[in-house]
PDB file of C-alpha atoms and ligand atoms in Angstrom:
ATOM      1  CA  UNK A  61      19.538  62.890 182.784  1.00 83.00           C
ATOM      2  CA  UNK A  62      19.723  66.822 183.024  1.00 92.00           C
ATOM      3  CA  UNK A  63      22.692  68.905 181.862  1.00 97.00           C
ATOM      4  CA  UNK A  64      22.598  72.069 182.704  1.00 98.00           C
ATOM      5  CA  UNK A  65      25.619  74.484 181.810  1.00 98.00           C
ATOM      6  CA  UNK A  66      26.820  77.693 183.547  1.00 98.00           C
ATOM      7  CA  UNK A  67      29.110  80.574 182.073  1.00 98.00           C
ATOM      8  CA  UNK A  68      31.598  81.856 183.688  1.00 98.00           C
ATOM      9  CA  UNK A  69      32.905  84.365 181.385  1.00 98.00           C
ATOM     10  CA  UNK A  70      35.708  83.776 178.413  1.00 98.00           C
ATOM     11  CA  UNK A  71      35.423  80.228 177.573  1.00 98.00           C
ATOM     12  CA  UNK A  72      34.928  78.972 181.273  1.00 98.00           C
ATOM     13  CA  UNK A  73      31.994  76.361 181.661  1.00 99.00           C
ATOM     14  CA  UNK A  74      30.248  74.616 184.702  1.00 98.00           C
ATOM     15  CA  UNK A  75      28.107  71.915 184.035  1.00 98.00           C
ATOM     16  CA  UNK A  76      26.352  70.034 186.075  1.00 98.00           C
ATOM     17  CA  UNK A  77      25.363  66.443 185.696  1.00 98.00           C
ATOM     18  CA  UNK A  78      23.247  64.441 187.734  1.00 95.00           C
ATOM     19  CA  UNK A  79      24.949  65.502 190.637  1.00 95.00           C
ATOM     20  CA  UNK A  80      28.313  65.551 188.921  1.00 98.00           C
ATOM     21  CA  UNK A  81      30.384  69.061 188.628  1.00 98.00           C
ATOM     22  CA  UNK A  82      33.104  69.753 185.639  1.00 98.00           C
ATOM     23  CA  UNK A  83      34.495  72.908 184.842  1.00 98.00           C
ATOM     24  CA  UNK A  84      35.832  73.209 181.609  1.00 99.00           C
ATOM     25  CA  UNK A  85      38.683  75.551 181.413  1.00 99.00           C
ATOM     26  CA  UNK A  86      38.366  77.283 184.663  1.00 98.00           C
ATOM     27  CA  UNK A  87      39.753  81.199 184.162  1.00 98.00           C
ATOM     28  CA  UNK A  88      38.572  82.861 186.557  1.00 98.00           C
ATOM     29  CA  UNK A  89      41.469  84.933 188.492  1.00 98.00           C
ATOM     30  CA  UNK A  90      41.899  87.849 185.927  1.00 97.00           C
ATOM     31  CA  UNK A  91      38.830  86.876 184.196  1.00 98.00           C
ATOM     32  CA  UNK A  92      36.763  90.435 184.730  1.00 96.00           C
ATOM     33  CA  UNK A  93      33.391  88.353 183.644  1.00 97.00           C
ATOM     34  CA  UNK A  94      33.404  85.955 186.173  1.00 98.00           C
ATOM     35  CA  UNK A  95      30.526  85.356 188.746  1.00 98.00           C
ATOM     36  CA  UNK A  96      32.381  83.510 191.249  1.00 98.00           C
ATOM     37  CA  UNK A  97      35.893  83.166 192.439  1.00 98.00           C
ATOM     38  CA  UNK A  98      38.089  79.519 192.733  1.00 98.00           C
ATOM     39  CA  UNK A  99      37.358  78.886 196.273  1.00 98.00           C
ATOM     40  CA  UNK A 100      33.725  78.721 195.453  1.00 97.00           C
ATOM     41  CA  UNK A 101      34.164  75.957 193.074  1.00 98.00           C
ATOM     42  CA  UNK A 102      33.827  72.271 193.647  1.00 97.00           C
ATOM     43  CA  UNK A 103      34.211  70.668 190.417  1.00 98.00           C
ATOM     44  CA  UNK A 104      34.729  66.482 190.220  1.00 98.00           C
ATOM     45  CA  UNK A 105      36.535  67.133 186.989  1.00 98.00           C
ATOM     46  CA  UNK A 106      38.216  69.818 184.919  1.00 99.00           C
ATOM     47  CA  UNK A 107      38.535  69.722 181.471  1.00 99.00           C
ATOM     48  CA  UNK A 108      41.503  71.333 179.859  1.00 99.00           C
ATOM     49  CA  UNK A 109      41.350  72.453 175.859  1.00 99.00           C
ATOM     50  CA  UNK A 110      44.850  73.775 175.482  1.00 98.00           C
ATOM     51  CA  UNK A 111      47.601  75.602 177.762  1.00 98.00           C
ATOM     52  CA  UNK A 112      47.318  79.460 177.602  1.00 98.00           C
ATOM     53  CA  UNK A 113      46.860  81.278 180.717  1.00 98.00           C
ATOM     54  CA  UNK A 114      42.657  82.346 179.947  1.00 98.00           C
ATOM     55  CA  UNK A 115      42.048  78.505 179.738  1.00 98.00           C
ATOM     56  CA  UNK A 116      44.645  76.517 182.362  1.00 98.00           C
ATOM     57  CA  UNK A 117      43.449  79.597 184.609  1.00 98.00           C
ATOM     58  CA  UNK A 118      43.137  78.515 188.505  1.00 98.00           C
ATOM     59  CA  UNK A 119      43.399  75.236 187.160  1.00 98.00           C
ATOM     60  CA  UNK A 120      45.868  74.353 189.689  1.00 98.00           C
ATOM     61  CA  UNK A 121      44.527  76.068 193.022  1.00 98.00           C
ATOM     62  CA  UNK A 122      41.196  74.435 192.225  1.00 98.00           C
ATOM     63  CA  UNK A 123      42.570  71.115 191.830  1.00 98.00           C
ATOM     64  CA  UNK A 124      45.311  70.978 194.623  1.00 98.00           C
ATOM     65  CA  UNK A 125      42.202  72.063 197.094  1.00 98.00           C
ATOM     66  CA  UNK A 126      39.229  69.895 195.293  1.00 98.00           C
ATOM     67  CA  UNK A 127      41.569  66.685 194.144  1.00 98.00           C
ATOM     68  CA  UNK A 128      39.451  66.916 190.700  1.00 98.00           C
ATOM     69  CA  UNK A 129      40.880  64.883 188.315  1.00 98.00           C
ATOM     70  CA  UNK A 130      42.374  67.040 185.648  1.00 99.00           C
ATOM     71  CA  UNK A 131      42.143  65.912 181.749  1.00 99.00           C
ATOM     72  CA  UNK A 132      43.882  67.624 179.046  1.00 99.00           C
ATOM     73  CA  UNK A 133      46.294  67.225 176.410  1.00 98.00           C
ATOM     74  CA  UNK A 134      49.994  65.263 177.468  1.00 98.00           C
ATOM     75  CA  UNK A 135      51.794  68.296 176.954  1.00 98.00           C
ATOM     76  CA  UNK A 136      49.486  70.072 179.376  1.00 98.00           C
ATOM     77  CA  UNK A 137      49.245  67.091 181.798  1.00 98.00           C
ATOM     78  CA  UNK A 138      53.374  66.956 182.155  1.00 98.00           C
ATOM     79  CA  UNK A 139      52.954  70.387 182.447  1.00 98.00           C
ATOM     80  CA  UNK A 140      50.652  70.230 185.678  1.00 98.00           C
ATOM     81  CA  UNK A 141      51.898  67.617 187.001  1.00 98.00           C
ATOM     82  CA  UNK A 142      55.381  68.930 187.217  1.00 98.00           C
ATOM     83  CA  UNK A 143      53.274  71.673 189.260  1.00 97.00           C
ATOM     84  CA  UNK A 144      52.405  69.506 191.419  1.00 97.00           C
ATOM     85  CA  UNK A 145      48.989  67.757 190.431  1.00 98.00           C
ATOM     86  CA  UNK A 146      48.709  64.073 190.664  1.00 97.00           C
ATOM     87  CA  UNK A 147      45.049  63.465 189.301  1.00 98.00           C
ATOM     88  CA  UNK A 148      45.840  64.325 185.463  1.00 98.00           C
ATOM     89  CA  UNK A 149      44.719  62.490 182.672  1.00 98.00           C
ATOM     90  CA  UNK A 150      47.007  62.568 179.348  1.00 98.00           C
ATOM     91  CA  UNK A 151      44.452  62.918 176.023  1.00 98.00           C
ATOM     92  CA  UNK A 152      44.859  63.584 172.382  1.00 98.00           C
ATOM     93  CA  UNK A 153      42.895  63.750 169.321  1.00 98.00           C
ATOM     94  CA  UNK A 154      40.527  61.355 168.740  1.00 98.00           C
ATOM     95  CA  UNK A 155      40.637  59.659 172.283  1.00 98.00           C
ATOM     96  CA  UNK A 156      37.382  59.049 174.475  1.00 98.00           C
ATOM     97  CA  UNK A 157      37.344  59.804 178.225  1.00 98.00           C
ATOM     98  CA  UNK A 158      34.584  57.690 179.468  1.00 98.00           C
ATOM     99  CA  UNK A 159      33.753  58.326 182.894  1.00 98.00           C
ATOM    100  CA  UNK A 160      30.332  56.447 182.386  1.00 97.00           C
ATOM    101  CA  UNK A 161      27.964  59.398 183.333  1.00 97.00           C
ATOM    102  CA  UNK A 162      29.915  60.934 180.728  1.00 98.00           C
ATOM    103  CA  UNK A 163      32.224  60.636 177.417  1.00 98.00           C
ATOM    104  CA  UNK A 164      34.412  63.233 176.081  1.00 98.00           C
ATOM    105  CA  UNK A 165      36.599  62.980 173.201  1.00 98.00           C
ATOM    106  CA  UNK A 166      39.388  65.173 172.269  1.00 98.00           C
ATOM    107  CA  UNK A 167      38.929  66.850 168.811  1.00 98.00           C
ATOM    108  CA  UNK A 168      41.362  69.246 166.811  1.00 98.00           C
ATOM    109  CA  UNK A 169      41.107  72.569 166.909  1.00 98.00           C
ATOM    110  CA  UNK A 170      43.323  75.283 164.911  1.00 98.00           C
ATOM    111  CA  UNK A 171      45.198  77.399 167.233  1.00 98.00           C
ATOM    112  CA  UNK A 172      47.981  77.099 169.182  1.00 98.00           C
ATOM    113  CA  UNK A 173      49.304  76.026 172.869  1.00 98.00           C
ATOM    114  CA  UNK A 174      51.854  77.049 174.976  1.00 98.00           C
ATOM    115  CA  UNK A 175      51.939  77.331 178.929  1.00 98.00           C
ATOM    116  CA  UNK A 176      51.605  79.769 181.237  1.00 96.00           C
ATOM    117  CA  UNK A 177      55.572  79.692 181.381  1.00 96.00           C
ATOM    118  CA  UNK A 178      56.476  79.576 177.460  1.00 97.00           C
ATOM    119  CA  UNK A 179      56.851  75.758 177.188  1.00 97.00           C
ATOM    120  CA  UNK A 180      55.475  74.003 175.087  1.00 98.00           C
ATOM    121  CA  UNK A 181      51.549  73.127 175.146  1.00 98.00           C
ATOM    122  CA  UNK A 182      50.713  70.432 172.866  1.00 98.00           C
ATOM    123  CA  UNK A 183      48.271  70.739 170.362  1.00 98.00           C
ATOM    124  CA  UNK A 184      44.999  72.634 170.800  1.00 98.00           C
ATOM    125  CA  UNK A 185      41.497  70.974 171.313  1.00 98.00           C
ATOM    126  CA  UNK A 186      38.232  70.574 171.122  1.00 98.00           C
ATOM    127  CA  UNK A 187      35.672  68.536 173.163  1.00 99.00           C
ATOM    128  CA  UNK A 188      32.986  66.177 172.030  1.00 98.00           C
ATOM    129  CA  UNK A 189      30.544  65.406 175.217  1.00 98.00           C
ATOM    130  CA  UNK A 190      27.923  62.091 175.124  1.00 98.00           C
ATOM    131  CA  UNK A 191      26.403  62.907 177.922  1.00 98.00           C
ATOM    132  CA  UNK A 192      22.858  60.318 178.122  1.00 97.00           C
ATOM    133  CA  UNK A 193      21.431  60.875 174.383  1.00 96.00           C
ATOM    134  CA  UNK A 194      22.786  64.443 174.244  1.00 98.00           C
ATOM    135  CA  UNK A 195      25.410  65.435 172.053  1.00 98.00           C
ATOM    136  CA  UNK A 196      27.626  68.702 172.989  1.00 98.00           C
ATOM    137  CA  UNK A 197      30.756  70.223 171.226  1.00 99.00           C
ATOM    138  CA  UNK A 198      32.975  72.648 172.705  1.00 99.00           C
ATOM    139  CA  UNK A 199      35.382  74.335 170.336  1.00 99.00           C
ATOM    140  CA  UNK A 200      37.715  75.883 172.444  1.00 98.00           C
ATOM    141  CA  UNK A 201      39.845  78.099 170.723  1.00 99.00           C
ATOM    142  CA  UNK A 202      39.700  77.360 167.099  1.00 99.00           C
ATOM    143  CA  UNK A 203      39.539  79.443 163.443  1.00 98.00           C
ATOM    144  CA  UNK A 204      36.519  77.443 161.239  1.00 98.00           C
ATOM    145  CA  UNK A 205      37.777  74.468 159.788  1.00 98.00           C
ATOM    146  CA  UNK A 206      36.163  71.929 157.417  1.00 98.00           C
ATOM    147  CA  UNK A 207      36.272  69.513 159.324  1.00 98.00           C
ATOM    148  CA  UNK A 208      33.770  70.693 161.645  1.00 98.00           C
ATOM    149  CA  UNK A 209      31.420  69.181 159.159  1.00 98.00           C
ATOM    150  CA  UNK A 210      32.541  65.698 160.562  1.00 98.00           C
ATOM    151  CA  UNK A 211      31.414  66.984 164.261  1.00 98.00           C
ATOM    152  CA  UNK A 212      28.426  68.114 162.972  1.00 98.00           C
ATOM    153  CA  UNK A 213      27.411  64.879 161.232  1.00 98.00           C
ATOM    154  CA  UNK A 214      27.077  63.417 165.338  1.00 96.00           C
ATOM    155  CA  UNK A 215      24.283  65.311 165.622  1.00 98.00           C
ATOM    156  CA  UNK A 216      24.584  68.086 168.383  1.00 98.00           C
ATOM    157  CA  UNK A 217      22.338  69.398 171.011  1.00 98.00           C
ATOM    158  CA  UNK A 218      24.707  72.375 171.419  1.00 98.00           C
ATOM    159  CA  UNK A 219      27.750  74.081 170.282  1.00 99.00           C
ATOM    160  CA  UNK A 220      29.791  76.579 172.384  1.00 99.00           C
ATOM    161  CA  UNK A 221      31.421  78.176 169.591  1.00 99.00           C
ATOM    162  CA  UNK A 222      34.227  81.651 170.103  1.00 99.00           C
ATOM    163  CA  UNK A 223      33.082  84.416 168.643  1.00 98.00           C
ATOM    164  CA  UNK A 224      35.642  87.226 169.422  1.00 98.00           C
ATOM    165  CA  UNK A 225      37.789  87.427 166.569  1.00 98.00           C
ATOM    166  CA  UNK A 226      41.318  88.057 167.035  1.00 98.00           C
ATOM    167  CA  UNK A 227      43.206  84.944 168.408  1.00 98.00           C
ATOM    168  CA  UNK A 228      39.608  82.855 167.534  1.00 98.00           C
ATOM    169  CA  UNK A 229      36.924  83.123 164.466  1.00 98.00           C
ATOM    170  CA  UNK A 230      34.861  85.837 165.130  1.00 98.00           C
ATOM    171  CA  UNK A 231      31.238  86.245 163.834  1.00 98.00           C
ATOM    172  CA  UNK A 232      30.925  86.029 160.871  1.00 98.00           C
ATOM    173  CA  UNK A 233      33.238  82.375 160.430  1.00 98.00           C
ATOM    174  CA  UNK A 234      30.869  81.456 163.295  1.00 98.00           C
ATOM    175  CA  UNK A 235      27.990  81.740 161.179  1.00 98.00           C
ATOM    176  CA  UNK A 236      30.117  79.522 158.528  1.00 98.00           C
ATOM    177  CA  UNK A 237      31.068  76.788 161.918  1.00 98.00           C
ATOM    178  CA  UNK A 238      27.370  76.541 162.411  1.00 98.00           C
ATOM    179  CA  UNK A 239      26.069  75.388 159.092  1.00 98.00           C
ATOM    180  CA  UNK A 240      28.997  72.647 159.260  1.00 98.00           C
ATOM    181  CA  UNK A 241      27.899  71.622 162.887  1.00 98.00           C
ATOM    182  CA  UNK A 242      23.748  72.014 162.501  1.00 98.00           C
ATOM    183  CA  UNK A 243      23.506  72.023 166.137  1.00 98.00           C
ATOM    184  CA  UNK A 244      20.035  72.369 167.544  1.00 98.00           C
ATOM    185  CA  UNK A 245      21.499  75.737 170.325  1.00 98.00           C
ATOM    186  CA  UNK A 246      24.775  77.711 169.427  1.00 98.00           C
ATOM    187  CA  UNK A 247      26.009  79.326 172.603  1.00 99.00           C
ATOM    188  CA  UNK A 248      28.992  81.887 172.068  1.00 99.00           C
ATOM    189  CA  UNK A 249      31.880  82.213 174.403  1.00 99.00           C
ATOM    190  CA  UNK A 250      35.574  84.189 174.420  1.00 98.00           C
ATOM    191  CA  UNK A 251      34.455  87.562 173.632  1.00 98.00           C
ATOM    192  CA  UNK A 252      33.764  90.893 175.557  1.00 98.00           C
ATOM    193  CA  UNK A 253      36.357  89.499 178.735  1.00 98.00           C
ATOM    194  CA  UNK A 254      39.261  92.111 176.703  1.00 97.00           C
ATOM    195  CA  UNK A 255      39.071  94.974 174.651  1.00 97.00           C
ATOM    196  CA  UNK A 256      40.416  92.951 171.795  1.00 97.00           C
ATOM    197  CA  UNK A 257      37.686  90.745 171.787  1.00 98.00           C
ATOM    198  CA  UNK A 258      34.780  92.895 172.277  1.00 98.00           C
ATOM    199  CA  UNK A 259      31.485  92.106 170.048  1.00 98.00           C
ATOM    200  CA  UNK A 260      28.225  92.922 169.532  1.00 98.00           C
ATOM    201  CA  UNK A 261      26.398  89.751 170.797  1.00 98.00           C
ATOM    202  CA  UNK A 262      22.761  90.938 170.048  1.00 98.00           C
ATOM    203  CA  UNK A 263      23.560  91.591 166.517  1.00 98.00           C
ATOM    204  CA  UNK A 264      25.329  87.905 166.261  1.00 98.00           C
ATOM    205  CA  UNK A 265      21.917  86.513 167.496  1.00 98.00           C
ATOM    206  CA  UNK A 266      20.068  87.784 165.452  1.00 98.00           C
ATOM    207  CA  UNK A 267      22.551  86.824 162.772  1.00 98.00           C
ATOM    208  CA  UNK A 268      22.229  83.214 164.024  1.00 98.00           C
ATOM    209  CA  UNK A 269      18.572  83.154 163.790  1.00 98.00           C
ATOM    210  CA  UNK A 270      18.157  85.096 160.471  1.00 98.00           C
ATOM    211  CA  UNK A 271      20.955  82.675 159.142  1.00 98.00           C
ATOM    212  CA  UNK A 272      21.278  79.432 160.124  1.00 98.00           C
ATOM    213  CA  UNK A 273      18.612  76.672 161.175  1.00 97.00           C
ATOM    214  CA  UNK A 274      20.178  76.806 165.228  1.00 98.00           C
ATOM    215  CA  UNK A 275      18.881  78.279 168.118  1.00 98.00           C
ATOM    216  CA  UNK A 276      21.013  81.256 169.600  1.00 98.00           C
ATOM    217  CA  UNK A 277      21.306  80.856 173.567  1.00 98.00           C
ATOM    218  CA  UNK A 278      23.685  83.811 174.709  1.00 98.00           C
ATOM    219  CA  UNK A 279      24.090  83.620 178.148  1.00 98.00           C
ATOM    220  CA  UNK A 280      24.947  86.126 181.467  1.00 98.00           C
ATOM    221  CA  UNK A 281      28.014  85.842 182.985  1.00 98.00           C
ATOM    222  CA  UNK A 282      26.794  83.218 185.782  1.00 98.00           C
ATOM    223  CA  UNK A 283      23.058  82.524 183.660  1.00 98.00           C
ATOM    224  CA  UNK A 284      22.758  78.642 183.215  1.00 98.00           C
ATOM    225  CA  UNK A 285      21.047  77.019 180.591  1.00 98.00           C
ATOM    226  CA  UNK A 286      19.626  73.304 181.364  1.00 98.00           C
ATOM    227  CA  UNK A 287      18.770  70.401 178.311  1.00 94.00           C
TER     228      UNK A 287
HETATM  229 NI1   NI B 204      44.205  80.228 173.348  1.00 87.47          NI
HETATM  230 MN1   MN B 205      41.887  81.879 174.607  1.00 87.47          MN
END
């Protein structure tokens, strides 16, 4: 089983799986990182972590054209599909979707969530993929919490950690995330896409591998990285 992973810019994700496609909180309308534009994507599935506008992005376009099934928190879900989706999938916190070729389960995350529109989001997430005998965590939008050291203890192949500071931890709390997760690659995600959240991603890798015992894999926007 390959995964390989794509970036998109800000915290948008493609992976592809076996000949599966999921896009994990597809911004790309606004998003001045992106390599390719909603019409060019075909996802299966989209994976929501909470409701602001850089994370729901095309969301809806994608799915109302594609028919992917859209998971995400209940808030978000009632949310969509009072726009009009019908393939949503209501999660929360420690709740597994398996879709056999792959399981995700929602995580916490310390943030906060609110729509496009001002109403209300839910709470904000994380994502825990078991994907074969791989292992990958995806933050979303979080500050470093303890409990990350509860992730961590799964073992992970990867975590896609934010690293712009600001309305996320930044660097230097990344380097903090990273000893609780041990993942074997770190990849970093929600910075540089604003002025706001501009940093020096160089100096965080070497930070990373001066450290901590994981792998720094910083990507282009629309470079792939495959396990
Ligand atoms: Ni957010
Ligand atoms: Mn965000």
């Amino acid at each position: 089983m390959t995964v390989k992973f794509t970036w998109l810019g800000h915290s948008a994700f493609s992976f592809d799986i076996d000949g599966h496609n999921v896009l994990v909180d597809p911004f790309l309308t606004g998003n001045q990182l992106a390599p390719i534009k909603p019409e060019d994507a075909a996802p299966e599935v989209i994976l929501l972590t909470h409701g602001h506008g850089d994370h729901v992005g095309d969301t809806i376009d994608i799915a109302k054209r594609t028919g992917a099934m859209v998971a995400a928190n209940f808030e978000v879900c009632n949310w969509l599909a009072a726009q009009g989706l019908e393939n949503v999938n209501h999660m929360n916190p420690g709740g597994t979707l398996d879709l056999g070729w792959m399981r995700v389960k929602w995580t916490i995350a310390h943030h906060s969530s609110s729509m496009p529109d001002g109403s209300y989001g839910g709470q904000p997430n994380g994502l825990l993929f078991t994907i074969g005998d791989r292992k990958l965590y995806f933050a979303g939008d979080t500050s470093l919490f303890m409990d990350m050291q509860l992730i961590g203890m799964e073992g992970l192949d990867v975590a896609f950690l934010p690293i712009g500071d600001k309305f996320t931890m930044g660097p230097e709390d990344s380097l903090k995330a990273i000893e609780f997760l041990r993942p074997r690659h770190v990849v970093p995600m929600h910075y540089n896409t604003f002025d706001p959240i501009v940093q020096d991603v160089a100096q965080w890798a070497r930070d990373v591998n001066s450290k901590t015992l994981s792998n720094p894999i910083v990507l282009d926007p629309g470079g792939s990285h495959s396990l």
